Amino acid sequence: MLSSSPVPPVLDLRHELDKLMGEAGDVVFRLNQQGQILFASQRAVALIRCGRALLGEPLAAHVAEADRATLKATLIEAIEAGTPCRVELRLKTPELDIWHELRVVALHTDTEQPELMLVGRDLSAQQATEERLRHMATHDALTELPNRLLLSDRIRMVISQARRSGQGFSVATVGLDGFKKVNDGLGHPVGDAVLRMAAARLRKTLRDSDTLARVGGDEFVAVLPGTHTEAQIKLVTGRLIATLQSPFEVDSHTIYVGASVGVALYPQHAEDEVRLVALADAAMSRAKETGKARCVVYSPRQGSTPEHDISLEAAMFQAVREGEFLLYYQPIVDAHTREIQGFETLMRWKHPTLGMVPPVRFIPIAETNGLINLLGAWALKAACVQLKQFEEVAKRSLYISVNISPRQFRNDKFLDVLDDAIAFSGLRGEQLVLEITEGTLMIDPVHAEAILSKMTERKARIAIDDFGTGYSSLAYLKRFPISVLKIDRTFIRDLPASQKDGAICNAVLDLAKHLDLSVVAEGVETEEQLHYLEQRGCQYIQGYLTGKPMPANVAMAALKESTYANLLPTELRQVHP
């Protein structure tokens, strides 16, 4: 029997393990306690050294410098804890650094220092997938520009820089003019092509330090660090508008769109990214409203539509449930006798903590979310019922005037609401005056003519509110069945001193006389104004001189107690005690 020197079992096991791991597809290393390579798999050698041996070299020498401390800490942890550990790091190759996940296990023996086995897998495919997902989450799929999420992050970064440097910056919202006609007329594929071309043009116009994002539809937002003076803004926005004025050539189509731009400044207008974008968007809307193809810098004095306050909107729905909306009534009086002829109904909101919320804040929101239909229907019915109570107190016939919003007027249920209010209150149609603005009539004149005709069939009278401040087309006075003109307070305020306002009032009064229309002058606050209007034939006045808007109980007290008797001229007091 031949004898041979026995192979130590530990060495034999290590040899077999190295052989097995050497054939593995992933990278494998066996290290001593100092981190030197005792074994490297074929895959590891091929990847790091293109086939040249790695034995005896520290593994850290083949790891990206930024990851070496992490590797050292992981090796120590694996030995001391005695449990497997994982670490992600970059292995250096001749061409690039490649992310790997290494699983580290300490191999303990009774006779030697611990060794470490590292088995790693290539994470480059996973990293690429994660990078694509991150890109998709932060970029617009159509234009590859940053989306709203990344835009917010970029603005926050610029805000931080601006706070350190003390230098302001601007945010510009760019909206394409007339883009809807492209999608509607030529189809969405052509529209998408225009958006991609517009994005490329805008990006080329801006600096590398600027951020351009697409925030939806045909709107883009540019963040312009260091751009804050009037001259700088004019230069940059002028270039943005100019680059989009050139025609777009898509599939043999020549397309013209143009753009409007709104700008908000940090820190003058806002100090957070949400408000900056919102105010820039409001300014852009203002640019579209006032002519398009221009730039408007946000100003709180623009008189634009109040911002849409989400918390206020939520409170409005709660207010409807809790009955917080009220109706106030402002007297409309005979200019000669000072006797109350009727009341204009005005909606008020008494919030439990905010107090009286001005209509200018909540009416635009109600118009936007459709709540105005519910509130308007309630106001119309309640006002008609209230008039019956006013008449019982006054012992004579009166009329009630109710404002109809544009959205109410266009609602296909409006005539049903009107019929319900008249039937429920028992009011005669001629006692009801419905106030409509000039702009409401001009949105869709054909529809307006049809609805107004049906309203007059019910004997209701139509008043044009704020006459002279809207379209002021004399043609609609002939076309539509109008009964009353209400001269806007802006033409009354400076009477009798203003010759121009006087000329306008005289023209309206003369026109109304020849067309057999009644006239109510709004905003009368002085005796001089009342006397001036009365002398020129204005039949009715409304304003603080003869009564502010008041709750129903105060209005009834005024009717019952002849509160306005002291306003009567001396020669009329005996006739109207």
XYZ file of C-alpha atoms in Angstrom:
577
model
C 0.000 0.000 0.000
C 1.487 3.277 -1.128
C 1.671 6.043 1.371
C 1.441 9.758 0.609
C 1.553 12.883 2.688
C -1.969 13.797 3.694
C -3.314 17.215 2.538
C -4.381 19.333 5.493
C -8.146 19.375 5.483
C -8.347 23.200 5.747
C -6.066 23.753 2.752
C -7.930 21.125 0.758
C -11.255 22.793 1.525
C -9.867 26.228 0.598
C -8.491 24.862 -2.690
C -11.809 23.293 -3.613
C -13.648 26.476 -2.683
C -11.291 28.630 -4.782
C -11.728 26.245 -7.695
C -15.501 26.375 -7.413
C -15.652 30.136 -7.033
C -13.124 30.683 -9.797
C -15.563 29.276 -12.278
C -18.396 31.509 -11.032
C -19.750 34.166 -13.329
C -19.513 36.933 -10.751
C -16.423 38.499 -9.250
C -15.037 36.631 -6.223
C -12.153 37.547 -3.911
C -10.551 35.873 -0.923
C -8.639 38.292 1.275
C -6.456 38.065 4.347
C -7.162 40.147 7.415
C -5.094 43.019 5.968
C -7.266 43.148 2.852
C -4.702 41.654 0.476
C -5.966 39.449 -2.359
C -5.259 35.740 -1.771
C -7.527 34.594 -4.565
C -9.458 36.286 -7.410
C -11.917 34.577 -9.716
C -11.413 34.508 -13.483
C -14.183 37.089 -13.893
C -12.538 39.450 -11.372
C -9.092 39.155 -13.050
C -10.553 39.668 -16.510
C -12.519 42.713 -15.382
C -9.850 44.523 -13.372
C -6.541 43.487 -14.933
C -7.582 42.062 -18.289
C -6.163 38.674 -17.272
C -3.096 39.746 -15.275
C -2.708 38.340 -11.753
C -3.958 40.256 -8.709
C -2.545 38.069 -5.971
C -0.863 39.871 -3.088
C -2.268 43.276 -3.978
C -4.656 45.139 -1.662
C -8.205 45.060 -2.960
C -8.571 48.730 -1.960
C -6.141 49.631 -4.756
C -8.752 48.455 -7.246
C -11.677 50.262 -5.654
C -12.691 53.864 -6.408
C -10.970 56.198 -3.968
C -14.253 57.556 -2.625
C -15.348 54.006 -1.663
C -12.174 52.783 0.068
C -13.188 53.857 3.569
C -16.506 52.077 3.131
C -14.706 48.871 2.090
C -12.369 48.998 5.102
C -15.251 49.511 7.531
C -17.182 46.622 5.994
C -14.227 44.197 6.261
C -13.757 45.063 9.939
C -17.471 44.669 10.623
C -17.587 41.244 8.940
C -14.714 39.945 11.091
C -15.915 41.413 14.391
C -19.623 40.676 13.977
C -19.110 37.240 12.469
C -22.133 37.753 10.200
C -22.304 38.390 6.446
C -22.258 42.053 5.353
C -23.129 43.825 2.107
C -21.536 46.863 0.530
C -21.996 48.753 -2.739
C -18.843 50.209 -4.282
C -17.150 50.880 -7.593
C -14.463 48.532 -8.907
C -11.879 50.229 -11.109
C -11.441 48.843 -14.606
C -9.231 50.088 -17.446
C -12.184 51.893 -19.010
C -14.527 53.020 -16.219
C -15.594 52.404 -12.654
C -18.391 49.818 -12.342
C -20.771 49.598 -9.429
C -20.832 46.206 -7.690
C -22.628 44.828 -4.690
C -20.209 42.706 -2.593
C -21.338 40.150 -0.003
C -18.574 39.800 2.610
C -18.200 36.670 4.803
C -15.451 35.961 7.374
C -13.894 32.478 7.152
C -12.721 31.452 10.644
C -10.302 28.523 11.341
C -8.797 27.202 14.538
C -5.215 27.664 13.434
C -5.055 30.760 11.313
C -6.203 34.375 11.226
C -9.640 34.934 9.728
C -9.876 35.308 5.998
C -12.623 37.054 4.055
C -14.651 35.839 1.125
C -16.175 38.529 -1.112
C -18.736 37.609 -3.760
C -19.933 40.464 -5.963
C -22.469 41.102 -8.697
C -22.441 43.800 -11.365
C -24.944 46.580 -10.581
C -24.420 48.589 -13.779
C -27.630 47.322 -15.409
C -29.580 47.949 -12.216
C -27.978 51.375 -11.836
C -28.881 52.236 -15.431
C -32.486 51.151 -14.837
C -32.690 53.196 -11.657
C -31.200 56.190 -13.481
C -33.797 55.846 -16.232
C -36.560 55.681 -13.639
C -35.175 58.759 -11.869
C -35.040 60.567 -15.193
C -38.605 59.582 -16.020
C -39.777 60.800 -12.611
C -38.123 64.195 -13.000
C -38.387 64.917 -16.735
C -41.141 65.521 -19.244
C -41.519 62.516 -21.547
C -42.285 64.590 -24.650
C -39.564 67.257 -24.532
C -37.031 65.652 -22.132
C -37.040 68.924 -20.181
C -37.264 68.938 -16.373
C -40.825 68.550 -15.117
C -42.568 70.348 -12.253
C -40.933 68.105 -9.620
C -37.382 68.836 -10.735
C -38.268 72.487 -11.371
C -39.237 72.934 -7.710
C -35.929 71.408 -6.620
C -33.959 73.675 -8.977
C -35.789 76.793 -7.754
C -35.086 75.847 -4.133
C -31.375 75.524 -5.013
C -31.367 78.948 -6.687
C -33.170 80.434 -3.663
C -30.430 79.050 -1.379
C -27.740 80.548 -3.617
C -29.575 83.874 -3.767
C -29.803 84.031 0.029
C -26.051 83.497 0.316
C -25.137 85.967 -2.427
C -27.857 88.537 -1.817
C -28.552 88.611 -5.553
C -32.115 88.248 -6.792
C -33.390 86.187 -9.697
C -36.535 85.772 -11.758
C -38.938 83.016 -12.785
C -40.603 83.322 -16.188
C -43.640 81.376 -17.378
C -43.893 81.045 -21.163
C -47.267 80.137 -22.656
C -47.730 79.476 -26.370
C -50.380 81.683 -27.977
C -53.035 79.924 -30.032
C -51.600 76.434 -29.531
C -55.045 74.868 -29.150
C -55.757 75.543 -32.828
C -52.768 73.366 -33.741
C -54.043 70.320 -31.853
C -57.627 70.871 -32.961
C -56.830 71.607 -36.587
C -53.825 69.416 -37.349
C -53.916 66.727 -34.677
C -51.899 65.943 -31.560
C -48.869 64.419 -33.358
C -48.277 67.749 -35.107
C -48.916 69.568 -31.831
C -46.363 67.370 -30.063
C -43.812 68.131 -32.779
C -44.375 71.866 -32.290
C -43.894 71.491 -28.534
C -40.617 69.618 -29.017
C -39.360 72.267 -31.435
C -40.475 75.072 -29.112
C -38.651 73.423 -26.198
C -35.454 73.130 -28.264
C -35.640 76.788 -29.323
C -36.213 78.030 -25.784
C -33.410 75.859 -24.396
C -31.008 77.185 -27.034
C -31.953 80.772 -26.175
C -31.175 80.374 -22.465
C -27.824 80.083 -20.685
C -26.435 76.798 -19.341
C -26.982 78.126 -15.811
C -30.708 78.663 -16.489
C -33.318 75.947 -15.987
C -36.092 75.365 -18.508
C -38.985 73.069 -17.548
C -42.244 72.023 -19.163
C -44.996 72.177 -16.580
C -47.864 70.882 -18.686
C -49.774 71.576 -21.873
C -48.201 74.441 -23.784
C -46.541 76.100 -20.784
C -42.843 76.284 -19.950
C -41.075 77.794 -16.941
C -37.584 79.303 -17.037
C -35.528 79.940 -13.891
C -33.097 82.785 -14.545
C -30.393 83.150 -11.830
C -28.972 86.666 -11.604
C -31.643 88.119 -13.892
C -33.528 90.680 -11.847
C -33.165 94.192 -13.315
C -35.690 95.632 -15.744
C -33.120 95.723 -18.563
C -32.052 92.100 -17.991
C -35.647 90.858 -17.905
C -36.534 92.802 -21.047
C -33.537 91.346 -22.897
C -34.132 87.701 -21.914
C -37.907 87.679 -22.345
C -37.578 89.518 -25.639
C -35.390 86.697 -26.921
C -37.810 84.049 -25.640
C -40.743 85.699 -27.423
C -38.736 86.276 -30.613
C -37.551 82.686 -30.899
C -41.147 81.416 -30.876
C -42.426 83.961 -33.392
C -40.616 82.241 -36.252
C -42.783 79.705 -38.112
C -42.684 76.000 -37.262
C -42.395 73.655 -40.245
C -44.021 70.287 -39.498
C -45.096 67.741 -42.145
C -45.442 70.352 -44.897
C -47.413 72.593 -42.524
C -46.215 76.112 -41.724
C -47.430 76.973 -38.238
C -47.356 80.281 -36.370
C -48.029 80.365 -32.625
C -46.036 83.007 -30.730
C -45.840 83.286 -26.935
C -46.790 85.358 -23.900
C -44.472 85.617 -20.887
C -45.104 86.356 -17.222
C -42.313 87.095 -14.745
C -42.077 86.979 -10.943
C -39.038 88.219 -9.007
C -37.261 86.869 -5.940
C -37.459 88.214 -3.273
C -39.696 91.178 -4.241
C -42.758 89.110 -5.127
C -42.281 85.845 -3.243
C -39.663 83.861 -1.340
C -40.708 80.265 -2.046
C -40.857 78.233 -5.238
C -44.623 77.606 -5.212
C -45.562 81.281 -4.975
C -42.952 82.362 -7.521
C -44.332 79.989 -10.151
C -47.940 80.870 -9.289
C -47.310 84.612 -9.596
C -45.357 84.202 -12.833
C -48.279 82.188 -14.176
C -50.719 84.933 -13.113
C -48.582 87.515 -14.907
C -48.504 85.326 -18.032
C -52.304 85.112 -17.965
C -52.361 88.879 -17.713
C -50.101 89.106 -20.775
C -52.527 86.927 -22.746
C -55.506 88.989 -21.590
C -53.890 92.257 -22.633
C -52.802 91.460 -26.171
C -50.566 88.341 -26.218
C -47.020 88.155 -27.651
C -45.753 90.306 -24.783
C -44.166 90.098 -21.361
C -45.810 91.198 -18.110
C -43.923 91.403 -14.812
C -46.150 90.533 -11.884
C -47.545 93.433 -9.895
C -50.031 93.242 -7.018
C -51.586 96.417 -8.458
C -52.424 94.824 -11.796
C -56.035 94.363 -10.780
C -55.916 90.837 -12.130
C -58.179 88.050 -10.939
C -57.534 87.241 -7.269
C -55.408 84.177 -6.757
C -57.240 80.919 -6.266
C -56.945 80.231 -2.566
C -57.392 76.481 -1.994
C -57.998 76.855 1.741
C -60.596 79.548 1.089
C -62.277 77.308 -1.466
C -62.529 74.493 1.086
C -63.985 76.950 3.587
C -66.580 78.004 1.004
C -67.998 74.494 0.720
C -68.105 74.341 4.512
C -69.828 77.742 4.534
C -72.590 76.438 2.279
C -73.224 73.549 4.681
C -73.148 75.844 7.719
C -75.313 78.597 6.214
C -72.635 81.302 6.444
C -73.684 83.100 3.232
C -76.022 86.054 3.701
C -77.928 88.464 1.492
C -77.625 92.222 1.962
C -79.844 94.764 0.251
C -78.882 98.220 -1.018
C -81.748 100.679 -1.625
C -82.432 102.015 -5.112
C -84.276 105.306 -4.674
C -86.149 107.816 -6.794
C -83.718 110.656 -7.504
C -86.445 113.296 -7.001
C -88.518 112.017 -4.076
C -85.787 109.972 -2.335
C -88.352 107.199 -1.906
C -87.091 103.601 -1.993
C -88.253 101.913 -5.194
C -86.392 98.656 -4.826
C -83.241 96.934 -3.618
C -80.193 95.398 -5.234
C -79.367 92.016 -3.702
C -75.721 91.582 -2.712
C -74.182 88.357 -1.438
C -72.023 88.388 1.683
C -70.029 85.705 3.489
C -69.685 85.910 7.263
C -66.844 83.563 8.153
C -66.591 82.560 11.857
C -62.900 83.557 12.100
C -62.173 85.708 9.024
C -65.232 87.891 9.521
C -66.855 89.373 6.431
C -65.058 87.953 3.368
C -65.196 90.466 0.463
C -67.098 89.256 -2.626
C -64.053 90.078 -4.748
C -62.295 87.170 -2.988
C -64.949 84.459 -3.091
C -67.032 85.185 -6.204
C -64.183 84.428 -8.708
C -63.484 81.137 -6.897
C -67.170 80.228 -6.969
C -67.226 81.025 -10.694
C -64.281 78.699 -11.260
C -65.485 75.692 -9.266
C -69.162 75.949 -10.247
C -70.394 76.736 -6.744
C -71.819 79.984 -8.139
C -74.709 78.012 -9.667
C -75.809 76.776 -6.241
C -75.259 80.131 -4.531
C -76.897 82.042 -7.380
C -80.009 79.850 -7.360
C -80.329 80.292 -3.583
C -79.825 84.069 -3.820
C -82.442 84.444 -6.560
C -85.113 82.471 -4.678
C -84.318 84.062 -1.296
C -84.382 87.591 -2.759
C -87.775 87.023 -4.383
C -89.216 85.741 -1.113
C -87.655 88.654 0.774
C -89.280 91.192 -1.555
C -92.726 89.962 -0.514
C -91.801 90.739 3.113
C -90.484 94.177 2.130
C -93.800 94.939 0.412
C -95.828 93.877 3.448
C -93.886 96.409 5.531
C -93.880 99.215 2.945
C -97.553 98.715 2.007
C -96.699 99.344 -1.646
C -95.149 97.668 -4.654
C -91.348 97.379 -4.842
C -88.861 95.554 -7.065
C -85.794 93.430 -6.412
C -82.609 93.427 -8.491
C -80.407 90.297 -8.565
C -76.980 89.874 -10.174
C -76.594 86.944 -12.576
C -73.027 85.676 -13.017
C -71.612 84.641 -16.425
C -71.538 80.968 -15.429
C -75.140 81.085 -14.170
C -76.280 82.732 -17.376
C -74.652 80.016 -19.506
C -76.031 77.174 -17.369
C -78.710 75.186 -19.213
C -80.766 74.983 -15.984
C -80.903 78.753 -15.446
C -84.429 79.229 -16.816
C -85.673 76.409 -14.577
C -84.085 78.181 -11.592
C -85.784 81.419 -12.619
C -89.186 79.740 -12.975
C -88.784 78.068 -9.589
C -87.920 81.382 -7.859
C -90.925 83.192 -9.374
C -93.343 80.351 -8.646
C -92.091 79.777 -5.087
C -92.274 83.470 -4.112
C -95.452 84.344 -5.994
C -93.668 87.398 -7.390
C -94.828 89.090 -10.551
C -92.174 88.849 -13.242
C -91.981 92.630 -13.741
C -90.925 93.041 -10.089
C -87.710 91.152 -10.826
C -84.700 92.859 -12.439
C -81.853 90.595 -13.501
C -78.480 92.363 -13.718
C -76.043 91.078 -16.356
C -72.672 92.535 -17.351
C -71.832 93.565 -20.903
C -69.086 90.963 -21.098
C -71.522 88.154 -20.292
C -73.661 89.073 -23.296
C -70.685 89.221 -25.630
C -69.305 85.754 -24.803
C -71.971 84.142 -26.980
C -74.388 86.755 -28.389
C -76.602 84.176 -30.134
C -77.118 82.230 -26.896
C -77.577 85.481 -24.972
C -80.284 86.679 -27.328
C -82.210 83.409 -26.986
C -81.995 83.341 -23.181
C -82.869 87.018 -22.770
C -85.934 86.576 -24.952
C -87.105 83.700 -22.754
C -86.443 85.789 -19.637
C -88.605 88.622 -20.953
C -91.351 86.135 -21.786
C -91.528 85.687 -18.021
C -91.890 89.516 -17.699
C -88.504 89.807 -15.943
C -86.602 92.988 -16.754
C -82.975 92.975 -17.910
C -80.430 95.467 -16.583
C -76.930 96.025 -17.935
C -74.668 96.291 -14.887
C -71.562 98.541 -14.851
C -72.620 100.091 -18.160
C -69.759 101.676 -20.051
C -66.923 99.583 -18.554
C -67.259 96.516 -20.799
C -67.698 96.160 -24.534
C -70.087 99.132 -24.697
C -71.426 98.110 -28.088
C -74.477 100.191 -28.984
C -75.573 97.373 -31.285
C -76.613 95.165 -28.368
C -78.935 97.882 -27.054
C -80.888 97.358 -30.247
C -80.435 93.604 -30.455
C -81.190 92.561 -26.877
C -84.421 93.199 -24.874
C -82.789 95.478 -22.284
C -84.876 97.609 -19.875
C -82.377 99.217 -17.495
C -78.886 100.729 -17.749
C -76.792 101.037 -14.588
C -74.120 103.742 -14.946
C -70.944 102.462 -13.327
C -69.638 104.278 -10.245
C -66.371 105.137 -12.023
C -68.306 107.723 -14.075
C -70.089 109.105 -10.987
C -67.177 109.399 -8.549
C -65.723 112.683 -9.879
C -69.004 114.429 -10.668
C -69.810 117.245 -11.007
C -66.231 118.470 -11.396
C -65.154 116.088 -14.183
C -66.252 117.323 -17.603
C -65.436 114.012 -19.264
C -67.477 111.986 -16.772
C -70.269 114.509 -17.120
C -70.246 114.153 -20.890
C -70.408 110.350 -20.616
C -73.311 110.468 -18.147
C -75.183 112.962 -20.315
C -74.703 110.747 -23.369
C -75.983 107.656 -21.541
C -78.993 109.519 -20.164
C -79.850 110.975 -23.568
C -79.449 107.565 -25.212
C -81.650 105.898 -22.585
C -84.333 108.568 -23.027
C -84.579 107.936 -26.772
C -84.560 104.148 -26.310
C -87.100 104.314 -23.483
C -84.731 102.725 -20.958
C -84.560 103.341 -17.218
C -81.251 104.494 -15.749
C -79.778 103.809 -12.305
C -76.648 105.750 -11.293
C -74.431 103.667 -8.998
C -72.027 104.949 -6.344
C -73.789 108.235 -5.510
C -72.184 109.523 -2.319
C -72.783 113.293 -2.218
C -75.705 115.679 -2.540
C -73.874 117.413 -5.376
C -73.734 114.198 -7.367
C -77.412 113.478 -6.740
C -78.463 117.013 -7.728
C -76.341 116.890 -10.886
C -77.892 113.576 -11.994
C -81.446 114.569 -11.071
C -81.169 117.800 -13.076
C -80.148 115.768 -16.125
C -83.058 113.379 -15.925
C -81.557 110.391 -14.099
C -84.546 108.686 -12.536
C -82.937 106.358 -9.983
C -79.824 106.474 -7.822
C -77.999 103.954 -5.673
C -75.130 104.618 -3.312
C -73.929 105.379 0.208
C -75.773 108.712 0.214
C -79.129 106.955 0.335
C -78.089 103.691 1.938
C -75.244 101.232 2.274
C -75.887 97.492 1.729
C -77.808 96.292 4.797
C -79.288 93.100 6.279
C -82.956 92.394 5.577
C -84.103 93.400 9.070
C -82.457 96.814 8.764
C -83.979 97.299 5.318
C -87.438 96.487 6.695
C -86.928 98.918 9.567
C -86.000 101.614 7.060
C -89.176 100.953 5.079
C -91.367 100.817 8.181
C -89.974 103.818 10.055
C -89.397 106.103 7.060
C -85.724 106.272 7.904
C -85.040 108.173 4.693
C -87.574 110.920 5.338
C -84.838 113.179 6.652
C -83.160 113.009 3.270
C -86.164 114.490 1.491
C -86.053 118.084 0.229
C -88.028 120.464 2.448
C -90.771 121.031 -0.122
C -91.464 117.273 -0.314
C -91.482 116.332 3.359
C -95.197 116.956 3.822
C -96.032 114.822 0.825
C -93.679 112.041 1.947
C -93.639 112.068 5.753
